[in-house]
Structures are given as structure tokens and as C-alpha cells.
Tab-separated table of C-alpha atoms in Angstrom:
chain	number	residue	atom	x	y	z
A	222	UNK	CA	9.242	-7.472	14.188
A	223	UNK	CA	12.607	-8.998	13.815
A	224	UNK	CA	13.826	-8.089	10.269
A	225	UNK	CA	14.765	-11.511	8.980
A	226	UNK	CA	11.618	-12.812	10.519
A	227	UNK	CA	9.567	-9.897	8.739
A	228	UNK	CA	11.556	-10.429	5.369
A	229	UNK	CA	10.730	-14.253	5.884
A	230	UNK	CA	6.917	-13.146	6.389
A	231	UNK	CA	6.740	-11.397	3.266
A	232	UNK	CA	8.281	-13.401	1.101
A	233	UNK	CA	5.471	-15.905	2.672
A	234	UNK	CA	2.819	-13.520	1.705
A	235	UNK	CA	4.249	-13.651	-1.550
A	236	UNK	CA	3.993	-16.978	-2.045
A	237	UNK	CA	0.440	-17.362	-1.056
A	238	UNK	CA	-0.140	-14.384	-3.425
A	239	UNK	CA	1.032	-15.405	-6.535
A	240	UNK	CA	-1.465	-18.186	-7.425
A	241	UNK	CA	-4.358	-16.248	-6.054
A	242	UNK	CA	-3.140	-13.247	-8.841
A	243	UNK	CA	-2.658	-15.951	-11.931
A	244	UNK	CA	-6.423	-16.964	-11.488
A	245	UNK	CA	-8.702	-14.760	-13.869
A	246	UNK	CA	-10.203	-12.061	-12.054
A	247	UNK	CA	-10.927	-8.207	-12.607
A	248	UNK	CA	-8.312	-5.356	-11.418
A	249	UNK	CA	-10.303	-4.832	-8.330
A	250	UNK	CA	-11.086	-8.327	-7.259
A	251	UNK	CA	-6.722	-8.493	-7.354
A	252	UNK	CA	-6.472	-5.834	-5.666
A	253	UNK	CA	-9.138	-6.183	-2.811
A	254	UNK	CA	-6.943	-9.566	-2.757
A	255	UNK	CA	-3.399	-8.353	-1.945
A	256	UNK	CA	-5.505	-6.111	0.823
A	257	UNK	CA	-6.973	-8.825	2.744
A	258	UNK	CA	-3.873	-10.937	2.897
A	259	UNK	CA	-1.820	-7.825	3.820
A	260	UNK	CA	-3.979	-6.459	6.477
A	261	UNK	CA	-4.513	-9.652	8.301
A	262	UNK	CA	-0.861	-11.215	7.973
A	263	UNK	CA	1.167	-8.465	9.073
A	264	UNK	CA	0.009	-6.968	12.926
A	265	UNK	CA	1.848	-3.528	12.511
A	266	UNK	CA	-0.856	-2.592	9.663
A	267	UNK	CA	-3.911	-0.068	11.120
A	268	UNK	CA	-5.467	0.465	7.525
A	269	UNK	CA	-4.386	-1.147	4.077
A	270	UNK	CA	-5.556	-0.110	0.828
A	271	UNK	CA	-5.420	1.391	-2.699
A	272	UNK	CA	-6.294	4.930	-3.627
A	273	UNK	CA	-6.742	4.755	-7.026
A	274	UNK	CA	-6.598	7.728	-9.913
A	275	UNK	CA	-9.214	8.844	-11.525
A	276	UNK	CA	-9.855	11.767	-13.928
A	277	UNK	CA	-7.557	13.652	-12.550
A	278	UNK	CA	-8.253	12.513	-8.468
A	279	UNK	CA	-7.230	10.087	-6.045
A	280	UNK	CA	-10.013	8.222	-4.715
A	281	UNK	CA	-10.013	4.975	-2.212
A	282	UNK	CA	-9.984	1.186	-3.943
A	283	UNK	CA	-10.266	-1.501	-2.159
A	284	UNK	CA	-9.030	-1.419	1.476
A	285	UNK	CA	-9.349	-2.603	4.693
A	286	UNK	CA	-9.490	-1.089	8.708
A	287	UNK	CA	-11.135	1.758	9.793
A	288	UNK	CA	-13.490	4.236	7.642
A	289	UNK	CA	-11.426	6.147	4.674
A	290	UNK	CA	-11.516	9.428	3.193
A	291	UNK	CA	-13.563	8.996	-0.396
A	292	UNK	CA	-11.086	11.104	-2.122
A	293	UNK	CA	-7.484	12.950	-1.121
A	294	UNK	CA	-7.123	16.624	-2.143
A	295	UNK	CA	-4.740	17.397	-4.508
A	296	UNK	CA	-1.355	17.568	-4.482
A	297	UNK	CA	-1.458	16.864	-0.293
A	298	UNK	CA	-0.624	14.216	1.827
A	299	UNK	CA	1.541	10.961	1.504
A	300	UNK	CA	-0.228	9.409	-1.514
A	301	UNK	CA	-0.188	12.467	-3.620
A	302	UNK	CA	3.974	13.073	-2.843
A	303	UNK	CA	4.359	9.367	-3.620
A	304	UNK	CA	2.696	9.669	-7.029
A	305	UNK	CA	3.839	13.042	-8.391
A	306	UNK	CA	7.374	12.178	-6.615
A	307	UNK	CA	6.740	8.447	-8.746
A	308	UNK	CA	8.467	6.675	-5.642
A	309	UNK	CA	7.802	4.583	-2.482
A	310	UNK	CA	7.717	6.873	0.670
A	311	UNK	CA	8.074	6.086	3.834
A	312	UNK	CA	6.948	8.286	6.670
A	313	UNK	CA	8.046	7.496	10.168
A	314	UNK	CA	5.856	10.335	11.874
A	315	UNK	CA	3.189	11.318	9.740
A	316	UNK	CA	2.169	13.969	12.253
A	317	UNK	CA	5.611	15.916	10.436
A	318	UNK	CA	4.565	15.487	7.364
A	319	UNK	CA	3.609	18.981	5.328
A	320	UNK	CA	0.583	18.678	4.098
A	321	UNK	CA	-0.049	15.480	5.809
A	322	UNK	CA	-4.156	14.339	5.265
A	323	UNK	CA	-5.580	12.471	8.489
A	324	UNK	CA	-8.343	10.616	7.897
A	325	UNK	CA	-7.810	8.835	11.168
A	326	UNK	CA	-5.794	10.264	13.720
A	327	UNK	CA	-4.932	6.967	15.235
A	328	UNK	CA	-2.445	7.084	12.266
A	329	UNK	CA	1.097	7.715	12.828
A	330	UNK	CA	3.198	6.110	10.571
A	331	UNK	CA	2.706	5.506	6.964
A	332	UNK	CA	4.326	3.354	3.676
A	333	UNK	CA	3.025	4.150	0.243
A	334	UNK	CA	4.027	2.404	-3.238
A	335	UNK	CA	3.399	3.096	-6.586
A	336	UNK	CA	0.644	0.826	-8.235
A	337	UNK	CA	2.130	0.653	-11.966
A	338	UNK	CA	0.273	-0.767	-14.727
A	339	UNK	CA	2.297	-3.714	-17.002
A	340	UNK	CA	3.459	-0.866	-18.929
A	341	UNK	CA	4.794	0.973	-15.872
A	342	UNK	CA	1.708	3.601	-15.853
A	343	UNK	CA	0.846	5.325	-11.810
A	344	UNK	CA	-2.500	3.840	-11.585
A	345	UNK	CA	-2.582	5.129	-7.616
A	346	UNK	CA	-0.722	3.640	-4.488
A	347	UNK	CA	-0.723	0.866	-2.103
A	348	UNK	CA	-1.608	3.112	1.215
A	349	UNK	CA	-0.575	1.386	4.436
A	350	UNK	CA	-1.111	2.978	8.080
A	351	UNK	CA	0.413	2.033	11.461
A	352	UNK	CA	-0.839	3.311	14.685
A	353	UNK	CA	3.076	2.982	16.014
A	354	UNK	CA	5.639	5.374	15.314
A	355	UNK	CA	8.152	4.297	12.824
A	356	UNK	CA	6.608	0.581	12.272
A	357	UNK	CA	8.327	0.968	8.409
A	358	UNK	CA	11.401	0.523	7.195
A	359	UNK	CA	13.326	-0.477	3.772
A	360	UNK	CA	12.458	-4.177	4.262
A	361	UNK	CA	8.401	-3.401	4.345
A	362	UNK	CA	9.669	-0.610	0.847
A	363	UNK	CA	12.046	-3.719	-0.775
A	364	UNK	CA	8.968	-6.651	-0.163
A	365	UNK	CA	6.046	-4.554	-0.879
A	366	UNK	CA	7.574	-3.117	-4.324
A	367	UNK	CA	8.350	-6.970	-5.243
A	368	UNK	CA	4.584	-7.838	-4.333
A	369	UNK	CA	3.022	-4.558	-6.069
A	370	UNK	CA	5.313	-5.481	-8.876
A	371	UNK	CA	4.397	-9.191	-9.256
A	372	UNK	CA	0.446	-7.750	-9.142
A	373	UNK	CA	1.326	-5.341	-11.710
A	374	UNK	CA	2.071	-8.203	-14.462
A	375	UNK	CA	-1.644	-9.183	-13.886
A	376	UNK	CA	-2.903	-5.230	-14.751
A	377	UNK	CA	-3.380	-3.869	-17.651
């Protein structure tokens, strides 16, 4: 996609987002939210979803696409490095990737954010997989930090 077209998108997505997020809802019922209008607004995503900490593991949240893994082994694959690295990571192969975990090998590029709590606590990641090569870049990074960060004023 065009980048000012795709910047233009998000910034769209944003906009239908933010009175969806001010209703009152539970953490997950946000969350499966920003999912379902990211997977089906943007055609470069294969699989879209949240993997989640808990006691001490990574396991999916809400998500959408093909069938997940339940849980990621520690400390591998892109989720892990983008939590213990505390940074949005984007991986243009992710067949080059040490460590990388496939839990569909129709995957082959990846972008993963930080999901931070209102008091900036790693509650897990926004996961998103792309079937193309290279489908991210640091306008997908720049829009889906501003979107994970106006979700994160609704978490505790």
C-alpha cells in the first residue's frame, strides 16, 4: 500500500477506534475490539492478535486468522524479543529470525508492539502476521504504537 494512503488508513482506524474504547467494557472485550477492526481493515494482515502474560508465560488473547499456538516458549520468537527487548519489532523475513516460533508457516513477515498498561506495565504484545515478505514498515510501527497507546489509557 501506498504510504500516505496506509498512514491515511490508520489514522481512519483510529478514529473508528476511539469511541468503541471510551464505552465501558472489560480488558478483553477492548482488546478482541482493536483485533477485529485491524484484521479486517488492513489486507496485508494473515493473523492479528494479543499474546498476553501470564505467571510468568505468554499465552494467546484475543486474535483473529488462522489457528494459534496456546502459549510461546520462553524467551523465543518475535513476541518474547519484543517484550524482554520492551520495543516494537519489526521482522521483514521471519524465516531469519533466531529463534523464530512458526505456528503457521504461511507466515513470513511479522510486527509486534508492546501492550503497556496506563502505568506503562508489558502486559504482552499486539502480534501481527503477513503472508508477504516485508509487508511492515515504520508507518505500520509509528500508527500501531499511537493505537496500542490510545487503548492503553482504557487498561488498567
Amino acid at each position: 500500500m501506498e504510504p500516505k494512503r496506509k498512514q491515511a488508513r490508520y489514522r481512519r482506524l483510529a478514529e473508528q477506534l476511539q469511541p468503541l474504547l471510551d464505552k465501558p467494557a472489560p480488558m478483553m472485550s477492548r482488546l478482541a475490539t482493536v483485533v477485529a477492526v485491524l484484521h479486517h481493515k488492513m489486507p496485508e494482515f494473515f493473523w492479528t492478535g494479543f499474546y498476553l502474560l501470564h505467571e510468568q508465560g505468554l499465552f494467546v488473547g484475543p486474535y483473529q486468522g488462522p489457528l494459534a499456538c496456546q502459549q510461546l516458549a520462553y524467551p523465543n520468537g518475535v513476541c518474547w524479543a519484543g517484550i524482554l527487548q520492551n520495543k516494537t519489532l519489526v521482522v521483514p523475513d521471519v524465516h531469519k529470525f533466531p529463534g523464530h516460533i512458526a505456528c503457521d508457516s504461511r507466515s513470513n513477515s511479522e510486527i509486534v508492539i508492546p501492550l503497556r498498561s496506563q502505568d506503562g506495565e508489558v502486559l504482552g504484545v499486539l502480534d501481527i502476521d503477513s503472508t508477504s515478505l516485508a509487508a511492515f514498515d515504520d508507518i505500520d510501527a509509528r500508527e500501531l504504537e499511537a493505537i496500542l497507546k490510545m487503548l492503553s489509557q482504557h487498561l488498567l
